[in-house]
Short mmCIF file of C-alpha atoms in Angstrom, two decimals:
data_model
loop_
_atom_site.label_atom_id
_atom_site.label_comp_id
_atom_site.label_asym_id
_atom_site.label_seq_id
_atom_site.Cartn_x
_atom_site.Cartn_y
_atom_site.Cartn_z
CA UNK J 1 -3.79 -20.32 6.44
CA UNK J 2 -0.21 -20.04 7.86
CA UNK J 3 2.64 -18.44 7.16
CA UNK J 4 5.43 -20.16 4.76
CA UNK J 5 8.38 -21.66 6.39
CA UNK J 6 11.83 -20.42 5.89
CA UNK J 7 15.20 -21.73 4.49
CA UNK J 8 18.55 -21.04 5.42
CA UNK J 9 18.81 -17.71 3.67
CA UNK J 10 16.95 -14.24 4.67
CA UNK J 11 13.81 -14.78 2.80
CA UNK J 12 11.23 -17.43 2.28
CA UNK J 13 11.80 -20.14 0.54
CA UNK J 14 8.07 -20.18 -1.24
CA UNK J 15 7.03 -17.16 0.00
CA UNK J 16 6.16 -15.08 2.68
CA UNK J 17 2.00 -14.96 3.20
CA UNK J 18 0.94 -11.04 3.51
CA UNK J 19 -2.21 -9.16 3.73
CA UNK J 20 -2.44 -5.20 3.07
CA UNK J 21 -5.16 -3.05 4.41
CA UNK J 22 -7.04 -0.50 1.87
CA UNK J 23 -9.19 2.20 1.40
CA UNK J 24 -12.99 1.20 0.60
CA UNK J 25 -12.83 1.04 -3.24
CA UNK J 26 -9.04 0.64 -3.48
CA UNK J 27 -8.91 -3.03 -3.51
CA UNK J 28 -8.65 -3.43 -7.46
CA UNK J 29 -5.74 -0.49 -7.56
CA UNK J 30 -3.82 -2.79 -4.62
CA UNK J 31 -4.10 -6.21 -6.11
CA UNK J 32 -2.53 -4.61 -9.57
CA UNK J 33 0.25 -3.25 -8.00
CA UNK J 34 1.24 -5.82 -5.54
CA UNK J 35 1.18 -8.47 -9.06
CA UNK J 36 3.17 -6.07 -11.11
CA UNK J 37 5.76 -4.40 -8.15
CA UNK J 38 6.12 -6.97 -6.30
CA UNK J 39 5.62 -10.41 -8.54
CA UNK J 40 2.81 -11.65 -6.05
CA UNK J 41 1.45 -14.44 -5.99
CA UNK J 42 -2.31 -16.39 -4.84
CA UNK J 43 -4.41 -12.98 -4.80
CA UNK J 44 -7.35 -12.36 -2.92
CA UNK J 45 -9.28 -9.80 -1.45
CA UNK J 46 -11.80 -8.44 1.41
CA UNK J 47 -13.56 -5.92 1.84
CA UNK J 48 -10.69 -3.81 2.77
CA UNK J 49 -7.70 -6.24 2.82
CA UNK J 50 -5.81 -7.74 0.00
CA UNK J 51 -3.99 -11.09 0.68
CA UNK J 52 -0.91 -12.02 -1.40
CA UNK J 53 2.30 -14.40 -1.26
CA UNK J 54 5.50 -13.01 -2.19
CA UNK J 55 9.24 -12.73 -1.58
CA UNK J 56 10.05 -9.32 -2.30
CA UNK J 57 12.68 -8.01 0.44
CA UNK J 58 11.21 -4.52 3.23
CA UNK J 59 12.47 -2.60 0.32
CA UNK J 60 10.56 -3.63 -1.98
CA UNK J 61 7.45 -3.89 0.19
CA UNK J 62 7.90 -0.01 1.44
CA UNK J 63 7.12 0.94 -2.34
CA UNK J 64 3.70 -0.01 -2.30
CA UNK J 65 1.18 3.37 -3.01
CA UNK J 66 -2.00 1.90 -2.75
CA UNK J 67 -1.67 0.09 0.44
CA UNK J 68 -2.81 1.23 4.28
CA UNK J 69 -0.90 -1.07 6.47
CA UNK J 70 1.46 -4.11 5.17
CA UNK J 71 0.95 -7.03 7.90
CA UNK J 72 2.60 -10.81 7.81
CA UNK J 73 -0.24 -13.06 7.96
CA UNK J 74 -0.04 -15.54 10.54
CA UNK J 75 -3.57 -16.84 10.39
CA UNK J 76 -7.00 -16.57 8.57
CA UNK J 77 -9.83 -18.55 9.22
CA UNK J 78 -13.36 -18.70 9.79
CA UNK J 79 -15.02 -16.18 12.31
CA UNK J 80 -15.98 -17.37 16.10
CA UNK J 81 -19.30 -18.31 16.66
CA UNK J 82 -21.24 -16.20 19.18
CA UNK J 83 -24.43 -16.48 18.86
CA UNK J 84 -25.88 -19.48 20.98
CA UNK J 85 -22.19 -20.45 23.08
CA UNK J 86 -21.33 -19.24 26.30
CA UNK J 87 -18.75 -16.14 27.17
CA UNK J 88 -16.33 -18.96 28.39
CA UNK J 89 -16.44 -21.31 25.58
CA UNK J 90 -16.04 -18.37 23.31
CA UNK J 91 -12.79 -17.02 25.37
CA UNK J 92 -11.77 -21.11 24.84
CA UNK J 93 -12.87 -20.58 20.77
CA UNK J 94 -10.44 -17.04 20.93
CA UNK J 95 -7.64 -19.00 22.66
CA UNK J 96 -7.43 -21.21 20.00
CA UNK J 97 -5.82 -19.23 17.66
CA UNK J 98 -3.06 -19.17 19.75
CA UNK J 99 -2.65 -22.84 21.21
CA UNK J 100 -3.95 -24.75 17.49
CA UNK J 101 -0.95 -24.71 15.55
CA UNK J 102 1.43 -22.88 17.33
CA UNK J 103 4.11 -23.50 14.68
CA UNK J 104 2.29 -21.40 12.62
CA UNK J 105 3.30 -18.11 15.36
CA UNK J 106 6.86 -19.77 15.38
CA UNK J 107 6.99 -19.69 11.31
CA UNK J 108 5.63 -16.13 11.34
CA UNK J 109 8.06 -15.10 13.76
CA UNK J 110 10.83 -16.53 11.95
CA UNK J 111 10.20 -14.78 8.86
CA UNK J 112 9.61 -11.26 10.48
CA UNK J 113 12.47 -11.75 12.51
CA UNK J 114 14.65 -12.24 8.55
CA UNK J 115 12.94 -9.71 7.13
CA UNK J 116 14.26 -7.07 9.76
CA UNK J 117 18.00 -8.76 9.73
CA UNK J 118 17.96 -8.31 5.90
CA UNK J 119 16.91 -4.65 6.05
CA UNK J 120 19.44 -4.23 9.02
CA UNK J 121 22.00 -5.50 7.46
CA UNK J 122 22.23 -3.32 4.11
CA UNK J 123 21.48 -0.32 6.46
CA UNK J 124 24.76 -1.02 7.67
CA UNK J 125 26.42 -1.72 4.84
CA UNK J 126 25.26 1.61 2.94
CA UNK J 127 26.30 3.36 6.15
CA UNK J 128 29.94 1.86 5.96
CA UNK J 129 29.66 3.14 2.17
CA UNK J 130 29.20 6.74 3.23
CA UNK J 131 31.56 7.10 6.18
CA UNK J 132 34.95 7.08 3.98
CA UNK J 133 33.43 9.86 2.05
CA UNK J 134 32.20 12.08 4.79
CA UNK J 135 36.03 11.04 7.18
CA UNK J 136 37.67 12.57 3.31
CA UNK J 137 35.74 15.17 3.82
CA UNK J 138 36.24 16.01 7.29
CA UNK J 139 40.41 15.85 6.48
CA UNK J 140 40.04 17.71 3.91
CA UNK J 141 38.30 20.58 6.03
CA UNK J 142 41.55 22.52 7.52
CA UNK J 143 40.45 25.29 9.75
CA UNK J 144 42.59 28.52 10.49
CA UNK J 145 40.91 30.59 13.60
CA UNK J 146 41.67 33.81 11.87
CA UNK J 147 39.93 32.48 8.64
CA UNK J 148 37.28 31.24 10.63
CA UNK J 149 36.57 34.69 12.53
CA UNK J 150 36.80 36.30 9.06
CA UNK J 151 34.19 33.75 8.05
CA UNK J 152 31.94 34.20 10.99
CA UNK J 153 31.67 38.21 10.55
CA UNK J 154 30.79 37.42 6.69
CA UNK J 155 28.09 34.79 7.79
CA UNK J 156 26.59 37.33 10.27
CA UNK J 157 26.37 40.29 7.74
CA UNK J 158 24.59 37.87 5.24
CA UNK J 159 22.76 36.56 7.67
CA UNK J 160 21.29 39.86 8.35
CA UNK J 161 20.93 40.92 4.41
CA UNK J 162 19.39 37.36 3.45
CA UNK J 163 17.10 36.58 6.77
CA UNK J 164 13.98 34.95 4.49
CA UNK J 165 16.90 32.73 2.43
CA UNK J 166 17.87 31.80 6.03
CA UNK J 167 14.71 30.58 7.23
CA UNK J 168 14.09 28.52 4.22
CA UNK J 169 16.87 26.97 4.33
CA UNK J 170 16.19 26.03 8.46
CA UNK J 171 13.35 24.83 7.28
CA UNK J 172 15.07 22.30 4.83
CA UNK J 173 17.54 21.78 7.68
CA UNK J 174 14.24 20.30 10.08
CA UNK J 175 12.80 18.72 7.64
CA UNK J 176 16.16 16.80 6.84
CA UNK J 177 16.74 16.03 10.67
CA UNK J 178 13.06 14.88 11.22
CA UNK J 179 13.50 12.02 8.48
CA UNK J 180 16.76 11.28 9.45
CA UNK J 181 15.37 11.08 13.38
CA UNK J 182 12.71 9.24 12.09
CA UNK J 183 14.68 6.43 10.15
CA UNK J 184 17.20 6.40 13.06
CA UNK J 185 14.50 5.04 15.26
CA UNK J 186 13.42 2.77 13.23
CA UNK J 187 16.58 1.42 12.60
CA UNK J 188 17.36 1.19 16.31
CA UNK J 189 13.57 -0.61 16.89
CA UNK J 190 14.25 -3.12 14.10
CA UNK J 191 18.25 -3.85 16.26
CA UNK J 192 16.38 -4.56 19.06
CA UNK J 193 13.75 -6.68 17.84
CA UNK J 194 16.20 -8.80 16.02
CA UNK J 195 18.11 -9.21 18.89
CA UNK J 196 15.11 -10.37 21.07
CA UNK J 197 14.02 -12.47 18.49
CA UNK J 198 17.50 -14.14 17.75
CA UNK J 199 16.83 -15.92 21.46
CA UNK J 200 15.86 -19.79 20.47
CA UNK J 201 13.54 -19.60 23.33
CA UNK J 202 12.15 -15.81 22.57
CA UNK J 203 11.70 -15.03 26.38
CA UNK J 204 12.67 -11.67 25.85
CA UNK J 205 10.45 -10.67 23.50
CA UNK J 206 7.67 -8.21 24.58
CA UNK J 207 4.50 -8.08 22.77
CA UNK J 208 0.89 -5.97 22.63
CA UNK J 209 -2.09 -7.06 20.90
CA UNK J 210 -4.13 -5.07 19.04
CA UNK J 211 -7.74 -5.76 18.59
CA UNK J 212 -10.41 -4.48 15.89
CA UNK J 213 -13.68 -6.32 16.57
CA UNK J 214 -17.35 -5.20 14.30
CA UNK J 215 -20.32 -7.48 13.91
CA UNK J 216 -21.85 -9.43 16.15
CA UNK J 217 -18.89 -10.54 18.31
CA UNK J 218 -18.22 -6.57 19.21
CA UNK J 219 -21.60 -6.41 20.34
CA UNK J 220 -20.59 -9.37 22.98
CA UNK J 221 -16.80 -8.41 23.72
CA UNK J 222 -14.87 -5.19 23.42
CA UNK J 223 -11.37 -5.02 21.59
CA UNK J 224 -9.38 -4.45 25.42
CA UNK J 225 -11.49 -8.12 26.41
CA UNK J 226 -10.35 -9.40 23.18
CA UNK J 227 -7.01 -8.28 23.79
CA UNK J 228 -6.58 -9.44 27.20
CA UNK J 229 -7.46 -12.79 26.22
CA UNK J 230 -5.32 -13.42 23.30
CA UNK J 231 -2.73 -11.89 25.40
CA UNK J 232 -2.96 -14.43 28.63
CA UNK J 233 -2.92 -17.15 25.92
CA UNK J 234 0.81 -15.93 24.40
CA UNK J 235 2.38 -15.79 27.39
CA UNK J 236 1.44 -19.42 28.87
CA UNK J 237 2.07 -20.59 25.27
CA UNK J 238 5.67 -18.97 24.21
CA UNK J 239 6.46 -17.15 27.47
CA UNK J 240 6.74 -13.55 26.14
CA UNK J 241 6.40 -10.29 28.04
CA UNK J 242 3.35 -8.06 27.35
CA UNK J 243 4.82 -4.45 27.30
CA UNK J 244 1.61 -1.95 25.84
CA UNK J 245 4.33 0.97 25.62
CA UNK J 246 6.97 -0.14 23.99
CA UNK J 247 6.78 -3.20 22.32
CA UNK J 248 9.05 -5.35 20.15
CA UNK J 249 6.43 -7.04 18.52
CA UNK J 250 2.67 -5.78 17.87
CA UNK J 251 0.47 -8.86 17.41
CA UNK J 252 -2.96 -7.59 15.34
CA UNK J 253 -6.05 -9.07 15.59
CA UNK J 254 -9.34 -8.27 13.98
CA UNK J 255 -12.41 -10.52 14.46
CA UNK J 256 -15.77 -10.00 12.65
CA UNK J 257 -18.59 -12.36 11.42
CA UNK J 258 -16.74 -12.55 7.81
CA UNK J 259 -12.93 -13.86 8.90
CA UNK J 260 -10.75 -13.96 11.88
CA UNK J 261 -7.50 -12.46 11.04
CA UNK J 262 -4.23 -12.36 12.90
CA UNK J 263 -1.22 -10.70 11.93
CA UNK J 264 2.10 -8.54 12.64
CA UNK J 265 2.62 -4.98 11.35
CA UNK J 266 5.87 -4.92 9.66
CA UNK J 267 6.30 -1.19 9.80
CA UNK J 268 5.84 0.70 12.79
CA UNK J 269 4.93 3.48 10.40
CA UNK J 270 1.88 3.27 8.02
CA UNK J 271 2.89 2.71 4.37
CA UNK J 272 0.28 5.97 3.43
CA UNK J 273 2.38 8.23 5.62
CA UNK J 274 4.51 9.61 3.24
CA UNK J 275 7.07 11.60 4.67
CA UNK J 276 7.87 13.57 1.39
CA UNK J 277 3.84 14.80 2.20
CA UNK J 278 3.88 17.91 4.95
CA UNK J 279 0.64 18.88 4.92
CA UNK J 280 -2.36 16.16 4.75
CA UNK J 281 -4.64 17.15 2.07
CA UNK J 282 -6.32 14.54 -0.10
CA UNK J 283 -5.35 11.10 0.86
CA UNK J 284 -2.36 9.59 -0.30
CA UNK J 285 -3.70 5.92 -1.45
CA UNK J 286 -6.41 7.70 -3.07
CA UNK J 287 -4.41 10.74 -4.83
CA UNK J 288 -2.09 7.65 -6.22
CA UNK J 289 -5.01 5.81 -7.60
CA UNK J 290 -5.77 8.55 -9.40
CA UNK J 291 -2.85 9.48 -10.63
CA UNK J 292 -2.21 6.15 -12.04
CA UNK J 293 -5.78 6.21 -14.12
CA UNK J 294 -4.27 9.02 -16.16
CA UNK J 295 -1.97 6.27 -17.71
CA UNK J 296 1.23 8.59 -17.22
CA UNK J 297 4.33 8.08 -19.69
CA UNK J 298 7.17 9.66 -19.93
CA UNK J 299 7.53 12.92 -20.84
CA UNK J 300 4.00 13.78 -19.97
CA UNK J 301 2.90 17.05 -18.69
CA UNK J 302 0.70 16.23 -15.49
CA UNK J 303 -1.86 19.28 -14.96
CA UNK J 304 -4.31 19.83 -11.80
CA UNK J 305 -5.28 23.42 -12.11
CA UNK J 306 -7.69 22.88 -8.79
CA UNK J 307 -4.70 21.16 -7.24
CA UNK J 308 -5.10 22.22 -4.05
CA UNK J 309 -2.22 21.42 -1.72
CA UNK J 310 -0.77 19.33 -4.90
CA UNK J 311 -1.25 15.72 -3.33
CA UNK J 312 -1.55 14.33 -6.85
CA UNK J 313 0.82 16.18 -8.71
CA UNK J 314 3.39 14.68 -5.35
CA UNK J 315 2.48 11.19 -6.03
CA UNK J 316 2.90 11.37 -9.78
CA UNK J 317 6.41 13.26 -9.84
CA UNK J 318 6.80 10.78 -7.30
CA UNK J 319 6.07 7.36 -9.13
CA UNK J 320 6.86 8.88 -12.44
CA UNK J 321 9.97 10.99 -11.87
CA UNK J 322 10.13 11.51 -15.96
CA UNK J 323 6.92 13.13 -16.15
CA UNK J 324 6.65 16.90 -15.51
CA UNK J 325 4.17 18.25 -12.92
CA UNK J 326 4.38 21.91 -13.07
CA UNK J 327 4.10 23.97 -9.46
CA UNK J 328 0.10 25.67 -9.24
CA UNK J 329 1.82 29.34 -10.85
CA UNK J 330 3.48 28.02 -13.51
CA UNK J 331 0.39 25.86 -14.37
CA UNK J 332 -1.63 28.81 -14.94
CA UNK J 333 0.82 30.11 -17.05
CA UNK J 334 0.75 26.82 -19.36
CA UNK J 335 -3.14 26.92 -19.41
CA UNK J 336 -3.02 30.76 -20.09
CA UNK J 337 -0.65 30.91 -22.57
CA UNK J 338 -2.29 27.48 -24.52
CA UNK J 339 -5.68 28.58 -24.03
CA UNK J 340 -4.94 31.98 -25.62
CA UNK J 341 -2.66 30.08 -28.70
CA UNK J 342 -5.94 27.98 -29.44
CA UNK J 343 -8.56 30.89 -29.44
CA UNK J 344 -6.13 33.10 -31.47
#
């Protein structure tokens, strides 16, 4: 199974081919949402991966809540036979999925190269949205020094009168700056990888592979073995660089005695790292399957007296911004004063 070749445009023509790793038990809650968020198409599941065609844009495909990792599927097939063949005819077997149907890499490629140019593109454009606004602004802002002396004295007495105020609000200010820092660099990673991909030849695109190997063939090889080889065989075949540090491109691999899957990562950053989540209580996938069970409409009060660090009551203000989820204080207060209406 290949990837779907592309047209003209920035996304597939039919389809791209994806496959979505998940949490032991979540593979029902991931082939729901991926049919109703993102109109999928042809899907299947593993233990712990969900396959599924569709042509939903990165925006689209960062909403999923269910999912571990989002990959593009370049190829699925039967796993490698180890069990009477020699180490060499089973590097020859692993090579393979590199030199059979190498149109299928150059298809994959393709699409994960339009993908990123899409996303690029209206990164730009919502940046060129904001900049009149903040250059009005900036006019706007006339500055007098004996004003701005005044100004500085006030600042300093408050400062001194409101110090907890102050450190919330530095805390708001780093949070801010680490998710702007964060999107920066993935905005910069996806410029460069589009313009090593853009080369017709690709011979400046760097690579790594990562290997997961279980079953019988990780009793034979380990996942750096693995690894090596699959790497040796991309750089005769489409003359990339490996780089293990700094990569444009992360080629995944993971071999058992079910399937042999290859793919690429689309985001450098898992799609269960939610970066409106600070501290890591229950997991996210898991606190989002849970909060969709409760069938939440709008309107509804969403209670968790034993919330915890409030992972689910996150992911359901989250998904259902029309619902109320009440902080843990005020939630005592509801069951309290409810509690004491219905025994009265």
């Amino acid at each position: 199974m290949v990837a779907s070749p592309t047209g003209s445009g920035s996304r597939p023509t039919a389809g791209a081919r994806f496959f979505c790793t998940a949490g032991r038990g979540l593979e029902p809650f991931l082939m729901r949402e991926v049919r109703a968020r993102l109109a999928a198409t042809q899907v299947e599941y593993i233990s712990g991966k969900v396959f599924f065609t569709t042509c939903s844009d990165l925006n689209m495909l960062k909403k999923l809540k269910s999912a571990e990792r989002l990959f593009l599927l370049i190829k699925k097939q039967f796993p490698l036979n180890v069990s009477s063949v020699s180490k060499g005819n089973i590097f020859n077997e692993m090579q393979r999925l590199v030199n059979d149907g190498p149109e299928s890499w150059l298809s994959a490629i393709s699409i994960w190269k339009n993908l990123l140019e899409l996303d690029a593109k209206k990164d730009k454009l919502s940046q060129r949205d904001a900049n009149p606004l903040k250059r009005k602004v900036e006019e706007n802002d006339v500055t007098d020094p004996k004003k701005l002396k005044t100004e500085q004295m006030q600042e300093l007495q408050e400062s001194r009168e409101c110090q907890p105020e102050k450190q919330m609000e530095e805390e708001t200010a780093k949070q801010g700056d680490f998710l702007m820092n964060r999107e920066k660099s993935q905005e910069a990673f996806q410029n460069e990888v589009v313009k090593a991909a853009d080369d017709p030849s690709q011979k400046d695109l760097t690579f790594r592979v990562s290997c997961r190997c279980s079953g019988a063939i990780a009793k034979t090889f380990t996942a750096q073995e693995v690894g090596r080889v699959i790497g040796i065989a991309l750089m005769k075949q489409f003359g990339w660089k490996a780089d293990l540090r700094n990569p444009n491109l992360e080629i995944f691999i993971h071999l058992n005695d079910i399937y042999s899957v290859v793919g690429i990562p689309v985001f450098r950053i898992p799609l269960a790292s939610r970066a409106y989540i600070k501290t890591a209580g229950l997991r996210s996938t898991i606190a989002w399957a849970m909060a969709s069970l409760a069938e939440i409409k709008a309107g509804a009060f969403v209670l968790d007296p034993m919330c915890g660090l409030g992972t689910i009551l996150l992911e359901a203000a989250k998904e259902w911004p029309n619902c109320h989820c009440p902080q843990r204080v005020s939630m005592l207060l509801f069951l309290t004063f409810h509690l004491g209406k219905s025994l009265s």
